[in-house]
mmCIF file of C-alpha atoms in Angstrom:
data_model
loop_
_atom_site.group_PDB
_atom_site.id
_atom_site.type_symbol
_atom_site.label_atom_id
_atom_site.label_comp_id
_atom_site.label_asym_id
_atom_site.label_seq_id
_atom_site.Cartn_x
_atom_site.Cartn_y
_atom_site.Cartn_z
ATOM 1 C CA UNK A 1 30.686 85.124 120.868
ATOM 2 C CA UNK A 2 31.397 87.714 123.987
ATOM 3 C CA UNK A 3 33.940 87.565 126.541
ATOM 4 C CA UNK A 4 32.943 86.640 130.433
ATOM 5 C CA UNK A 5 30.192 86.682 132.023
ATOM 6 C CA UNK A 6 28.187 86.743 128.961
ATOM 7 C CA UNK A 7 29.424 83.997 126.826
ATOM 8 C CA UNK A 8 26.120 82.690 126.690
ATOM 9 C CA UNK A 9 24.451 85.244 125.045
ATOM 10 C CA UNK A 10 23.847 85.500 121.284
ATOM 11 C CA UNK A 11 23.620 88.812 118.592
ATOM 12 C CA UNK A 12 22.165 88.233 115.436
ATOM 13 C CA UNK A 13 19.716 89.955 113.020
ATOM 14 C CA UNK A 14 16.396 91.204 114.494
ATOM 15 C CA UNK A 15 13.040 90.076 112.579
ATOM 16 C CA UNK A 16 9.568 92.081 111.853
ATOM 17 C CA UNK A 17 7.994 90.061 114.365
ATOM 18 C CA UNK A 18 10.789 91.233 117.192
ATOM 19 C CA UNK A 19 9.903 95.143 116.847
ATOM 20 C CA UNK A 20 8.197 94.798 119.997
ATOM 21 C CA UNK A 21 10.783 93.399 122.030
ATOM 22 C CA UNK A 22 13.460 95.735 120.812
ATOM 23 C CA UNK A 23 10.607 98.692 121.569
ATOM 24 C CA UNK A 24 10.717 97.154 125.329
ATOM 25 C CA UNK A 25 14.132 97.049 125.823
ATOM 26 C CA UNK A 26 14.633 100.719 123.850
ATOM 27 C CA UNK A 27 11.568 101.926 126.399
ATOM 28 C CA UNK A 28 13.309 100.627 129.475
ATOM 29 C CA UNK A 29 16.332 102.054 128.808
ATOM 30 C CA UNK A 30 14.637 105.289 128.219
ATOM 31 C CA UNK A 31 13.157 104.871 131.699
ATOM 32 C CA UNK A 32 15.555 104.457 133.789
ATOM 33 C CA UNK A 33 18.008 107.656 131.847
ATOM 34 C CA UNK A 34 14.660 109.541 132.412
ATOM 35 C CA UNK A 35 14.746 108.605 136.317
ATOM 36 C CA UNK A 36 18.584 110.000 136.432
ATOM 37 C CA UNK A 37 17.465 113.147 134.357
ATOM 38 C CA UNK A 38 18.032 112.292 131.138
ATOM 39 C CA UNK A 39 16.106 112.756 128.311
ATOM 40 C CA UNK A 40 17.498 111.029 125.920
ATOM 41 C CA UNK A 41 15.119 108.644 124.095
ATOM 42 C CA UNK A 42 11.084 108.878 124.247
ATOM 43 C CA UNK A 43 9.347 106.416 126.918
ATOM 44 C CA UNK A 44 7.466 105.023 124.037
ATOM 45 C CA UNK A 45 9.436 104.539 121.054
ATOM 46 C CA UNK A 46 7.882 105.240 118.248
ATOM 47 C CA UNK A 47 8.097 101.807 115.885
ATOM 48 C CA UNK A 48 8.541 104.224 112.876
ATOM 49 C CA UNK A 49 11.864 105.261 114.556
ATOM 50 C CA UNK A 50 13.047 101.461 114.453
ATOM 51 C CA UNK A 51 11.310 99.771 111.215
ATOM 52 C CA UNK A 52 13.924 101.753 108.556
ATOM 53 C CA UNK A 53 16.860 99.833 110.291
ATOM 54 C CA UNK A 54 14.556 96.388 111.295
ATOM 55 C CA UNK A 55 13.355 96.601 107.670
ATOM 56 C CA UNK A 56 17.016 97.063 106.120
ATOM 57 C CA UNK A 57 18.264 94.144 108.502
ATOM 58 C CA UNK A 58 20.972 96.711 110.261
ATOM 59 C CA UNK A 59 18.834 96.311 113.949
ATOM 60 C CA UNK A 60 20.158 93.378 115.618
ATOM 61 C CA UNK A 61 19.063 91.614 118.798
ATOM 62 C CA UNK A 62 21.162 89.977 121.815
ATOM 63 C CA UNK A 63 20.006 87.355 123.261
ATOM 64 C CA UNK A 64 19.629 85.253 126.611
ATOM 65 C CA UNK A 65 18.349 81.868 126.685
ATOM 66 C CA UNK A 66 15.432 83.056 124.461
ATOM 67 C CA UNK A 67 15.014 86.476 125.652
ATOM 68 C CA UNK A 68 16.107 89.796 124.074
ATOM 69 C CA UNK A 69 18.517 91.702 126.107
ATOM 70 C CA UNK A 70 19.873 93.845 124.016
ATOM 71 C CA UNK A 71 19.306 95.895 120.812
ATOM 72 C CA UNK A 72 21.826 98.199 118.375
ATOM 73 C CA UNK A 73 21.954 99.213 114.745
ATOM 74 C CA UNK A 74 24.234 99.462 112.477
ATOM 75 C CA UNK A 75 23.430 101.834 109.627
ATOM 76 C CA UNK A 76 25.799 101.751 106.538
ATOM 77 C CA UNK A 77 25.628 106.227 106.597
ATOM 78 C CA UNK A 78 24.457 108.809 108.948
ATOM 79 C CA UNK A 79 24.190 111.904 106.747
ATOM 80 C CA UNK A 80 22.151 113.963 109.670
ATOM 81 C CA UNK A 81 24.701 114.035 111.649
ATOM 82 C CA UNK A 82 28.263 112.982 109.947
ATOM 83 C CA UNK A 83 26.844 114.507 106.432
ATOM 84 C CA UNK A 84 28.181 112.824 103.432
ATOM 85 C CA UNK A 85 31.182 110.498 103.748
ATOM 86 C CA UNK A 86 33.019 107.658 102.265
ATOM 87 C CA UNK A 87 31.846 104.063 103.026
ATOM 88 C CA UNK A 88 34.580 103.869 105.397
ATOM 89 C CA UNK A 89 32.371 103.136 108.732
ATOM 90 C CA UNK A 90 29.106 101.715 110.417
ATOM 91 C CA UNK A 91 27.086 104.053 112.577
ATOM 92 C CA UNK A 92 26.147 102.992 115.767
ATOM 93 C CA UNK A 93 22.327 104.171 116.700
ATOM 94 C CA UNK A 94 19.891 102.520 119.745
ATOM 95 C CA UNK A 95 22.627 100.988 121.906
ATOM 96 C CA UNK A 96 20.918 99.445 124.804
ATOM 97 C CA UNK A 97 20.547 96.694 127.212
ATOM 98 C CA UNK A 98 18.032 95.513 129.868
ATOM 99 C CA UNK A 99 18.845 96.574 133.471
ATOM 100 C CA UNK A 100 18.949 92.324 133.881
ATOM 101 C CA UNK A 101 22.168 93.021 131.917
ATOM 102 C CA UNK A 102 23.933 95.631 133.215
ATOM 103 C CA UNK A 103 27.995 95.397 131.587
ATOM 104 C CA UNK A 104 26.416 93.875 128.499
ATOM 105 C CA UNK A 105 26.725 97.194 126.627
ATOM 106 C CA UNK A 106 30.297 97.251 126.623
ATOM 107 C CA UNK A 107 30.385 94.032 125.253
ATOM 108 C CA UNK A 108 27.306 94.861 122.334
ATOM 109 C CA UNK A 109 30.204 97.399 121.678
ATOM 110 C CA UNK A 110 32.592 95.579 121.011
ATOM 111 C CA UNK A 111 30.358 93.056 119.154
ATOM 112 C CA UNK A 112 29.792 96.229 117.038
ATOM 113 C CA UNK A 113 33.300 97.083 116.147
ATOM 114 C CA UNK A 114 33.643 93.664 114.996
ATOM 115 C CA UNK A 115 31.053 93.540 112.744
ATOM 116 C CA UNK A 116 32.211 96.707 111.434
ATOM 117 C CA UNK A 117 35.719 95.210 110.773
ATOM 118 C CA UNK A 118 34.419 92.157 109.135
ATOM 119 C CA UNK A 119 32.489 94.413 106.453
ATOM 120 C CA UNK A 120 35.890 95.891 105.423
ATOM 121 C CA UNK A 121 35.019 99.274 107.404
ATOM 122 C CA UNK A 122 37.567 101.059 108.875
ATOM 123 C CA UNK A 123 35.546 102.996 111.498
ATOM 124 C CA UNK A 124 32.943 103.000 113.687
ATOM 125 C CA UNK A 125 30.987 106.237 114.493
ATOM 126 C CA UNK A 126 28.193 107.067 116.559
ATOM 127 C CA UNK A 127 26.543 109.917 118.490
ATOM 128 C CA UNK A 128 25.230 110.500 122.140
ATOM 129 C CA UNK A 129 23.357 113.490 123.945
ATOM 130 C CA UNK A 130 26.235 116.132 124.410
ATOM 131 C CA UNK A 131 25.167 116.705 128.274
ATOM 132 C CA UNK A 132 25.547 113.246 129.258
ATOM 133 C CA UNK A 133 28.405 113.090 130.583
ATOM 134 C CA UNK A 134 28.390 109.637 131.928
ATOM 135 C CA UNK A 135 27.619 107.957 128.496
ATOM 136 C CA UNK A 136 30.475 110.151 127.115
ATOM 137 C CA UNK A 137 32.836 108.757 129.290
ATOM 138 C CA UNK A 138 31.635 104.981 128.552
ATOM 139 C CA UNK A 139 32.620 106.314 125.032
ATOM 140 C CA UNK A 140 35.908 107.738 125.690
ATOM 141 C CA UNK A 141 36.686 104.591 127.839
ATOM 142 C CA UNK A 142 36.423 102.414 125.451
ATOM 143 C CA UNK A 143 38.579 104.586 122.570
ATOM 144 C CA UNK A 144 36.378 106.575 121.024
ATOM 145 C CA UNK A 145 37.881 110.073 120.065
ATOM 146 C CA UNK A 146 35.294 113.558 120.079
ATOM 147 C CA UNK A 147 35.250 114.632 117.045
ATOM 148 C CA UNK A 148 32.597 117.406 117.663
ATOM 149 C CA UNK A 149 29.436 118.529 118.379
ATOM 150 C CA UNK A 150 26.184 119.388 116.290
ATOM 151 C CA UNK A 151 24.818 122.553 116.500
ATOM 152 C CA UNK A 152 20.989 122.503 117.109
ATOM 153 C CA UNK A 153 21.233 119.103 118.297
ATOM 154 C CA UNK A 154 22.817 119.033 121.268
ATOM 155 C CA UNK A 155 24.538 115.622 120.425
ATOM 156 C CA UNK A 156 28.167 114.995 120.036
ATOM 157 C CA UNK A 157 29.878 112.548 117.616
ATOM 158 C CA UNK A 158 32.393 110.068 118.359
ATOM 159 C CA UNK A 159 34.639 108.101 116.251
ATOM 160 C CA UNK A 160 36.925 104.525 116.794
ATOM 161 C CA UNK A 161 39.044 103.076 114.341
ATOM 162 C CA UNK A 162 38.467 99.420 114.192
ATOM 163 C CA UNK A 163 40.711 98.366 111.413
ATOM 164 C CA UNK A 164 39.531 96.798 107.778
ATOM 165 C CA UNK A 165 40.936 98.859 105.261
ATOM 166 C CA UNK A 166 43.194 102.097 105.041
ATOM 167 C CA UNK A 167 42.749 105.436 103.699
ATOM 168 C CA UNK A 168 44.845 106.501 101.134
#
């Protein structure tokens, strides 16, 4: 359940038949970085982008009364971009919420580091376009420590420690 003012609305697993609604949400989002400058995501996700996470049931949905507000996945690895690792951490990929829910993000985030704790992972990692500065500091805001940038990318990673259990 999330805090005030969005008790109401409810995350769980995304289904086949919601890849169009998470598309939507994913495109709007895009739209509106793209109107600030940002390039970021394409206008039109591609559904090929989404289906590896929708198929492994690590894309999850929130929702409002019956509508989809908000989309993230969790990912068990991110070897593009964190290269091999321990199972230590969920990856964060495709945070975003419909302008109808503005604040909801920080809250999907949260969401996120709890579900990450309750699998017995320790961390929660992500990454975000390196020249966005704003998104950066939503990261940093909420306790996420830079822990560098990919070259070639232009994306740098961030990294939270949620809990579950400790490295020896």
């Amino acid at each position: 359940m999330l805090g005030p003012p969005f008790e109401r609305i409810r995350v769980g697993p995304a289904r086949m038949e919601d890849l169009d609604r998470i598309l939507a949400i994913l495109g709007e989002a895009a739209g509106w970085l793209r109107a600030r400058g940002l390039d970021q995501w394409p206008l039109e996700m591609p559904g090929r982008i989404v289906l590896p996470g929708l198929t492994a049931g690590n894309c999850h949905l929130a929702w409002d009364d019956g509508v989809a507000v908000g989309t993230l996945t969790l990912q068990d690895a991110d070897e593009t971009f964190w290269g091999e690792r321990p199972p230590d951490a969920f990856y964060l990929h495709r945070l975003a919420v419909s302008r109808s829910h503005r604040g909801l993000g920080r809250e999907l985030l949260e969401w996120a580091e709890a579900a990450t704790r309750s699998a017995g992972r320790s961390f929660l990692r992500l990454d975000c376009m390196s020249d966005n500065p704003g998104l950066r500091a939503f990261y940093e805001r909420a306790g996420y420590l830079h822990r560098g940038d990919v070259d070639g990318w232009g994306t740098s990673l961030y990294e939270r420690e949620v809990g579950g259990p400790r490295r020896r």
